[in-house]
Short mmCIF file of C-alpha atoms in Angstrom, two decimals:
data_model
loop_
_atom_site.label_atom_id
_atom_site.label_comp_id
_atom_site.label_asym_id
_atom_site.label_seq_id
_atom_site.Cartn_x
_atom_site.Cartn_y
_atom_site.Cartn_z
CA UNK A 1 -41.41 60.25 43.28
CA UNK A 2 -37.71 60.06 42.51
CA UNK A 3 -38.02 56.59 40.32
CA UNK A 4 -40.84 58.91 38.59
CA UNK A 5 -38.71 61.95 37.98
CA UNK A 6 -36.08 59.50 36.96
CA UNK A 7 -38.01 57.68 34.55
CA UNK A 8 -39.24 60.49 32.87
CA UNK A 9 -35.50 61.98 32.83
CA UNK A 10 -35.02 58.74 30.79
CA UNK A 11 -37.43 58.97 28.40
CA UNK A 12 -36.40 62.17 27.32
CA UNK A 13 -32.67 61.19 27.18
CA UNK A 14 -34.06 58.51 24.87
CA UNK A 15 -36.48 60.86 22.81
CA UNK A 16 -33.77 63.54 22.49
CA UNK A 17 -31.56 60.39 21.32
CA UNK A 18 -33.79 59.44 18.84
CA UNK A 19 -33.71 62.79 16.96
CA UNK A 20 -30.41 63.82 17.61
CA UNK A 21 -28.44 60.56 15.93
CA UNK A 22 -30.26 61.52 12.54
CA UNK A 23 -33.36 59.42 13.15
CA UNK A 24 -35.48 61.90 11.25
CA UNK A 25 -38.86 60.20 12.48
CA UNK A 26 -39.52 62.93 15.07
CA UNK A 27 -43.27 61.65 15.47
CA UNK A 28 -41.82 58.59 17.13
CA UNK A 29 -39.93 60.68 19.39
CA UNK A 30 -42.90 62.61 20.31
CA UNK A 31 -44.84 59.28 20.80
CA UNK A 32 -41.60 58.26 23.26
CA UNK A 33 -42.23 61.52 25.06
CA UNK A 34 -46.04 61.50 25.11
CA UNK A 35 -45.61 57.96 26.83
CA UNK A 36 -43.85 58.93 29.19
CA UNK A 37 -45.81 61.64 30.05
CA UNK A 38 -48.54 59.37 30.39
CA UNK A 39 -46.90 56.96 32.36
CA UNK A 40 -45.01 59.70 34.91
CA UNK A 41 -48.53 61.15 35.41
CA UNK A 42 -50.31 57.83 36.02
CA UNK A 43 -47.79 57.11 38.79
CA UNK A 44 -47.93 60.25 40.15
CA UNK A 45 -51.49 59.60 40.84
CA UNK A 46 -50.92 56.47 41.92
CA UNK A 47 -48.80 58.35 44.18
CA UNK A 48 -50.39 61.05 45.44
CA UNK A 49 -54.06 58.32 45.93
CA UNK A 50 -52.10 56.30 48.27
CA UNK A 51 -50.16 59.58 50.15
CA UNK A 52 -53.79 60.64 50.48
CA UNK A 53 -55.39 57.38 51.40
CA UNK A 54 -52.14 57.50 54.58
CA UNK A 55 -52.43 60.82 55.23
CA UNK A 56 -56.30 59.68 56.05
CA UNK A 57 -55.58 56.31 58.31
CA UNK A 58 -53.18 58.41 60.23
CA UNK A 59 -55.34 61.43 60.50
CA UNK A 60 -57.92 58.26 61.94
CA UNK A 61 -55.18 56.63 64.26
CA UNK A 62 -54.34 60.51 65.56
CA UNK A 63 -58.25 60.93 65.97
CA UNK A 64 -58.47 57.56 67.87
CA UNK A 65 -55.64 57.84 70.20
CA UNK A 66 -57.29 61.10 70.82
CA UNK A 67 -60.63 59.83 71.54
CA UNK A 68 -59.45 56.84 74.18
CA UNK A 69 -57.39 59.70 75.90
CA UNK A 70 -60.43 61.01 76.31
CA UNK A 71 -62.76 58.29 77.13
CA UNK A 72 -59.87 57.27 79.69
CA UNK A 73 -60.20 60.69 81.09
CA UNK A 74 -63.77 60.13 81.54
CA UNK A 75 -63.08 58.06 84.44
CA UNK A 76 -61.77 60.98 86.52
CA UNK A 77 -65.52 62.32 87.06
CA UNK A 78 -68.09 61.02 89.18
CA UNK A 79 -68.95 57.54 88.18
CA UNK A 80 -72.70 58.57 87.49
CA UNK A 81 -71.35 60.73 84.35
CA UNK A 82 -69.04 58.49 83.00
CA UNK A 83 -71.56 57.17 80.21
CA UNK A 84 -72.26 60.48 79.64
CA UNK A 85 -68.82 61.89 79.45
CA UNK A 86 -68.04 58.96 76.65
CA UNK A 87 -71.25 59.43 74.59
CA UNK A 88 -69.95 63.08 73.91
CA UNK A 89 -67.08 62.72 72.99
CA UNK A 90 -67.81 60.20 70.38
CA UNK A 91 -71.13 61.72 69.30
CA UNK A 92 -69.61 65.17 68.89
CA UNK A 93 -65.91 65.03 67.77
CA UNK A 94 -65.44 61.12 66.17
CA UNK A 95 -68.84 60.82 64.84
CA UNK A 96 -67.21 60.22 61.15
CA UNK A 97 -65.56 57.61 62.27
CA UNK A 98 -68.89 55.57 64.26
CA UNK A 99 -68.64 52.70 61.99
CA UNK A 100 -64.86 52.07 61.53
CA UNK A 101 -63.51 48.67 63.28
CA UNK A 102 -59.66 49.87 62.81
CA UNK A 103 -61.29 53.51 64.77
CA UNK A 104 -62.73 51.59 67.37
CA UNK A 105 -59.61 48.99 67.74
CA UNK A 106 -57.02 51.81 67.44
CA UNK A 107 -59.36 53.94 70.79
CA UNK A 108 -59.71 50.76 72.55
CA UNK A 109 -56.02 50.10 72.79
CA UNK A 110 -55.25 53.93 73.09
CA UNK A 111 -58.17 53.36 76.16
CA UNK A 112 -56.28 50.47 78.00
CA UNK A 113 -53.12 51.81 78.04
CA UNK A 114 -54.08 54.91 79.58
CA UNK A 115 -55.86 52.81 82.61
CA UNK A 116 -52.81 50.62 82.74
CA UNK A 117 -51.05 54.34 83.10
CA UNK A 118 -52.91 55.56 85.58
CA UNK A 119 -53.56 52.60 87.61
CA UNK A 120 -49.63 52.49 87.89
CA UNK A 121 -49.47 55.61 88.73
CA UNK A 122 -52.09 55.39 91.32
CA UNK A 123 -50.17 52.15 93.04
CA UNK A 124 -46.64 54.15 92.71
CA UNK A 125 -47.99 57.03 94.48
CA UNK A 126 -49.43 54.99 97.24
CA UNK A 127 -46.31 52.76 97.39
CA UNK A 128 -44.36 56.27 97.97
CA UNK A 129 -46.92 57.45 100.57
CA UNK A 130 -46.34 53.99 102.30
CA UNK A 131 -42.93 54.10 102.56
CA UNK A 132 -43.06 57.93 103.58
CA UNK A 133 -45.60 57.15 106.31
CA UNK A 134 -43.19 54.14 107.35
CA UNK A 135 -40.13 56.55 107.22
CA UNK A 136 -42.02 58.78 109.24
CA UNK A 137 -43.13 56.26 111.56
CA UNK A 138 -39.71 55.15 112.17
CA UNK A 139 -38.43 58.54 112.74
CA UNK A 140 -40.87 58.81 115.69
CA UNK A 141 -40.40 56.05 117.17
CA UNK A 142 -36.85 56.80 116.64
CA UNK A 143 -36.76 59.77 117.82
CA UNK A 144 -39.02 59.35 120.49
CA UNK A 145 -36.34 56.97 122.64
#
């Protein structure tokens, strides 16, 4: 948007040029202008299509992260409504998006990294219950002497 603004500035530096150094053609310098006007508001739309066209893939990534969250916290039901669990959540909140390979991709990966997540958090915690029931153990036995 600056190059825009600056471009523009530019063109009106040249207009105002134009007229100012005795160059009494001021329809030319309105052409200059009108040009430029032209030009600043074609990129500006240019500009504002692709902020708009971003705005919507990351609104889609957001919505996909969102929905393997989800899916992945499916898993912490029973294991007969799993199918269930997932089925809703893409038939209710990410139905817009039912067709869309990059949707799909983006949940998918969002998906696996939350099992990779929770499975190491799973083996961490029973590593530290190991190692608390060896302490323990120990202790006893220790202690027990």
């Amino acid at each position: 948007m600056k190059k825009v603004l600056s471009f523009f500035g530019a063109a009106l530096f040249v207009a105002a040029m134009t007229v100012s150094c005795g160059n009494n053609k001021p329809a030319e310098a309105e052409e200059v202008v009108d040009e430029a006007i032209e030009t600043v508001a074609e990129e500006a739309a240019a500009t504002v299509s692709t902020a708009t066209v971003d705005m919507d893939r990351q609104a889609m990534l957001a919505a996909a992260a969102e929905a393997g969250r989800a899916k992945c916290n499916c898993y912490k039901k029973d294991a007969s409504s799993v199918e269930a669990c997932i089925k809703s959540i893409l038939s209710q909140s990410y139905a817009a998006y039912e067709g869309n390979d990059e949707f799909k991709a983006a949940m998918e990966a969002e998906f696996n990294s939350c099992v990779k997540e929770k499975v190491a958090d799973a083996a961490k915690e029973a590593g530290d219950k190991a190692v608390k029931s060896a302490a323990s153990a120990i202790a006893n036995k220790l202690g027990g002497k």
